[in-house]
Amino acid sequence: MPEMLETPNPTFLEECGGRLREQRRALLRALATSDGELASLEVHQAGGRSEDAATDVATSIVSRLETRDKQELEELEQALERLEYGTFGLCESCAEQIPLRRLRVVPATRYCLACQKKREAEGA
Ligand SMILES: [Zn+2]
């Protein structure tokens, strides 16, 4: 079966979005340093009026993150943005459809396997 012909359907996108949000939440939760921060994030999870406060907390957590954590979080955020704008699942380098099998394993990925390997080989 040629993988290239696969395109993400709404159910698949929803599944990826759910996993991205879950990963983002888990990361923020792991990085929260106080009960207050944790509580705000939990409220955020339920949705509703405290969303601004939760965003502030998330921002303050992000501001003290180590580079690696920050990068991970940014990749999750960007993947969620791509979902919103309808470009999710396209390689940022060659614009080809990333195989769904790969997206399922790493929904936050930005590159197809070929471009990822090329970048790693170049030390990017
Ligand atoms: Zn590519």
mmCIF file of C-alpha atoms and ligand atoms in Angstrom:
data_model
loop_
_atom_site.group_PDB
_atom_site.id
_atom_site.type_symbol
_atom_site.label_atom_id
_atom_site.label_comp_id
_atom_site.label_asym_id
_atom_site.label_seq_id
_atom_site.Cartn_x
_atom_site.Cartn_y
_atom_site.Cartn_z
ATOM 1 C CA MET A 1 0.000 0.000 0.000
ATOM 2 C CA PRO A 2 1.558 3.323 -1.018
ATOM 3 C CA GLU A 3 1.650 5.431 2.091
ATOM 4 C CA MET A 4 1.882 8.653 0.148
ATOM 5 C CA LEU A 5 -1.727 8.416 -0.920
ATOM 6 C CA GLU A 6 -2.955 8.466 2.637
ATOM 7 C CA THR A 7 -4.397 11.743 3.818
ATOM 8 C CA PRO A 8 -5.496 12.515 7.349
ATOM 9 C CA ASN A 9 -9.239 12.331 7.879
ATOM 10 C CA PRO A 10 -11.070 14.402 10.519
ATOM 11 C CA THR A 11 -11.094 11.526 12.972
ATOM 12 C CA PHE A 12 -7.357 11.120 12.660
ATOM 13 C CA LEU A 13 -6.792 14.867 13.101
ATOM 14 C CA GLU A 14 -8.995 14.875 16.165
ATOM 15 C CA GLU A 15 -7.048 11.975 17.595
ATOM 16 C CA CYS A 16 -3.746 13.788 16.995
ATOM 17 C CA GLY A 17 -5.115 17.014 18.471
ATOM 18 C CA GLY A 18 -6.222 15.185 21.567
ATOM 19 C CA ARG A 19 -2.836 13.595 21.992
ATOM 20 C CA LEU A 20 -0.984 16.863 21.411
ATOM 21 C CA ARG A 21 -3.106 18.652 24.005
ATOM 22 C CA GLU A 22 -2.613 15.783 26.420
ATOM 23 C CA GLN A 23 1.156 15.858 25.933
ATOM 24 C CA ARG A 24 1.189 19.632 26.370
ATOM 25 C CA ARG A 25 -0.832 19.359 29.557
ATOM 26 C CA ALA A 26 1.372 16.595 30.933
ATOM 27 C CA LEU A 27 4.482 18.636 30.201
ATOM 28 C CA LEU A 28 3.143 21.776 31.850
ATOM 29 C CA ARG A 29 1.911 19.782 34.810
ATOM 30 C CA ALA A 30 5.312 18.170 35.241
ATOM 31 C CA LEU A 31 6.920 21.601 35.186
ATOM 32 C CA ALA A 32 4.537 23.421 37.499
ATOM 33 C CA THR A 33 6.344 24.251 40.705
ATOM 34 C CA SER A 34 3.504 25.296 42.972
ATOM 35 C CA ASP A 35 0.037 24.059 43.872
ATOM 36 C CA GLY A 36 -1.376 27.355 42.650
ATOM 37 C CA GLU A 37 0.073 26.881 39.200
ATOM 38 C CA LEU A 38 -1.137 23.336 39.099
ATOM 39 C CA ALA A 39 -4.632 24.397 40.102
ATOM 40 C CA SER A 40 -4.763 27.005 37.344
ATOM 41 C CA LEU A 41 -3.764 24.456 34.768
ATOM 42 C CA GLU A 42 -6.426 22.069 35.999
ATOM 43 C CA VAL A 43 -9.044 24.793 35.643
ATOM 44 C CA HIS A 44 -7.778 25.440 32.157
ATOM 45 C CA GLN A 45 -8.286 21.806 31.381
ATOM 46 C CA ALA A 46 -11.963 22.006 32.297
ATOM 47 C CA GLY A 47 -12.326 25.052 30.076
ATOM 48 C CA GLY A 48 -14.166 28.218 30.949
ATOM 49 C CA ARG A 49 -13.517 31.696 32.246
ATOM 50 C CA SER A 50 -10.171 31.132 33.923
ATOM 51 C CA GLU A 51 -8.546 30.541 30.596
ATOM 52 C CA ASP A 52 -6.639 33.832 30.666
ATOM 53 C CA ALA A 53 -5.248 33.106 34.101
ATOM 54 C CA ALA A 54 -4.180 29.662 32.989
ATOM 55 C CA THR A 55 -2.487 31.142 29.956
ATOM 56 C CA ASP A 56 -0.559 33.506 32.230
ATOM 57 C CA VAL A 57 0.532 30.585 34.360
ATOM 58 C CA ALA A 58 1.553 28.619 31.300
ATOM 59 C CA THR A 59 3.541 31.622 30.085
ATOM 60 C CA SER A 60 5.318 32.001 33.396
ATOM 61 C CA ILE A 61 6.158 28.309 33.443
ATOM 62 C CA VAL A 62 7.496 28.553 29.915
ATOM 63 C CA SER A 63 9.665 31.539 30.826
ATOM 64 C CA ARG A 64 11.762 29.478 33.195
ATOM 65 C CA LEU A 65 11.959 26.318 31.174
ATOM 66 C CA GLU A 66 15.170 24.679 30.114
ATOM 67 C CA THR A 67 15.774 24.957 26.402
ATOM 68 C CA ARG A 68 14.927 21.332 25.725
ATOM 69 C CA ASP A 69 11.599 21.457 27.539
ATOM 70 C CA LYS A 70 10.790 24.754 25.891
ATOM 71 C CA GLN A 71 11.505 23.286 22.501
ATOM 72 C CA GLU A 72 9.288 20.328 23.199
ATOM 73 C CA LEU A 73 6.464 22.580 24.315
ATOM 74 C CA GLU A 74 6.896 24.831 21.296
ATOM 75 C CA GLU A 75 6.722 21.872 18.982
ATOM 76 C CA LEU A 76 3.465 20.790 20.586
ATOM 77 C CA GLU A 77 2.063 24.322 20.298
ATOM 78 C CA GLN A 78 3.094 24.590 16.673
ATOM 79 C CA ALA A 79 1.577 21.233 15.829
ATOM 80 C CA LEU A 80 -1.696 22.373 17.400
ATOM 81 C CA GLU A 81 -1.496 25.551 15.322
ATOM 82 C CA ARG A 82 -0.959 23.544 12.165
ATOM 83 C CA LEU A 83 -4.037 21.522 13.074
ATOM 84 C CA GLU A 84 -5.995 24.735 13.355
ATOM 85 C CA TYR A 85 -4.764 26.121 10.049
ATOM 86 C CA GLY A 86 -5.184 22.887 8.181
ATOM 87 C CA THR A 87 -1.510 22.312 7.404
ATOM 88 C CA PHE A 88 -1.052 19.558 9.950
ATOM 89 C CA GLY A 89 0.749 16.499 8.635
ATOM 90 C CA LEU A 90 2.655 18.290 5.877
ATOM 91 C CA CYS A 91 6.432 18.231 6.009
ATOM 92 C CA GLU A 92 7.740 21.742 6.664
ATOM 93 C CA SER A 93 10.714 21.110 4.468
ATOM 94 C CA CYS A 94 9.398 19.406 1.326
ATOM 95 C CA ALA A 95 5.648 20.016 1.853
ATOM 96 C CA GLU A 96 4.872 16.348 1.258
ATOM 97 C CA GLN A 97 2.285 14.514 3.296
ATOM 98 C CA ILE A 98 3.966 12.895 6.274
ATOM 99 C CA PRO A 99 2.905 9.228 6.503
ATOM 100 C CA LEU A 100 0.065 8.829 8.974
ATOM 101 C CA ARG A 101 1.902 5.984 10.641
ATOM 102 C CA ARG A 102 4.666 8.418 11.559
ATOM 103 C CA LEU A 103 2.220 11.096 12.706
ATOM 104 C CA ARG A 104 0.474 8.608 14.913
ATOM 105 C CA VAL A 105 3.723 7.869 16.721
ATOM 106 C CA VAL A 106 4.987 11.464 16.845
ATOM 107 C CA PRO A 107 2.057 13.826 16.191
ATOM 108 C CA ALA A 108 4.264 16.872 16.873
ATOM 109 C CA THR A 109 6.720 16.012 14.133
ATOM 110 C CA ARG A 110 7.414 18.723 11.562
ATOM 111 C CA TYR A 111 9.254 16.704 8.955
ATOM 112 C CA CYS A 112 8.847 13.534 6.976
ATOM 113 C CA LEU A 113 11.351 10.829 7.761
ATOM 114 C CA ALA A 114 13.591 11.654 4.782
ATOM 115 C CA CYS A 115 13.852 15.356 5.696
ATOM 116 C CA GLN A 116 14.285 14.548 9.381
ATOM 117 C CA LYS A 117 17.201 12.277 8.567
ATOM 118 C CA LYS A 118 18.708 14.846 6.252
ATOM 119 C CA ARG A 119 18.489 17.484 8.968
ATOM 120 C CA GLU A 120 20.027 15.183 11.547
ATOM 121 C CA ALA A 121 22.839 14.342 9.144
ATOM 122 C CA GLU A 122 23.449 18.057 8.695
ATOM 123 C CA GLY A 123 23.449 18.524 12.449
ATOM 124 C CA ALA A 124 20.388 20.761 12.406
HETATM 125 ZN ZN ZN B 1 10.021 16.228 3.856
#
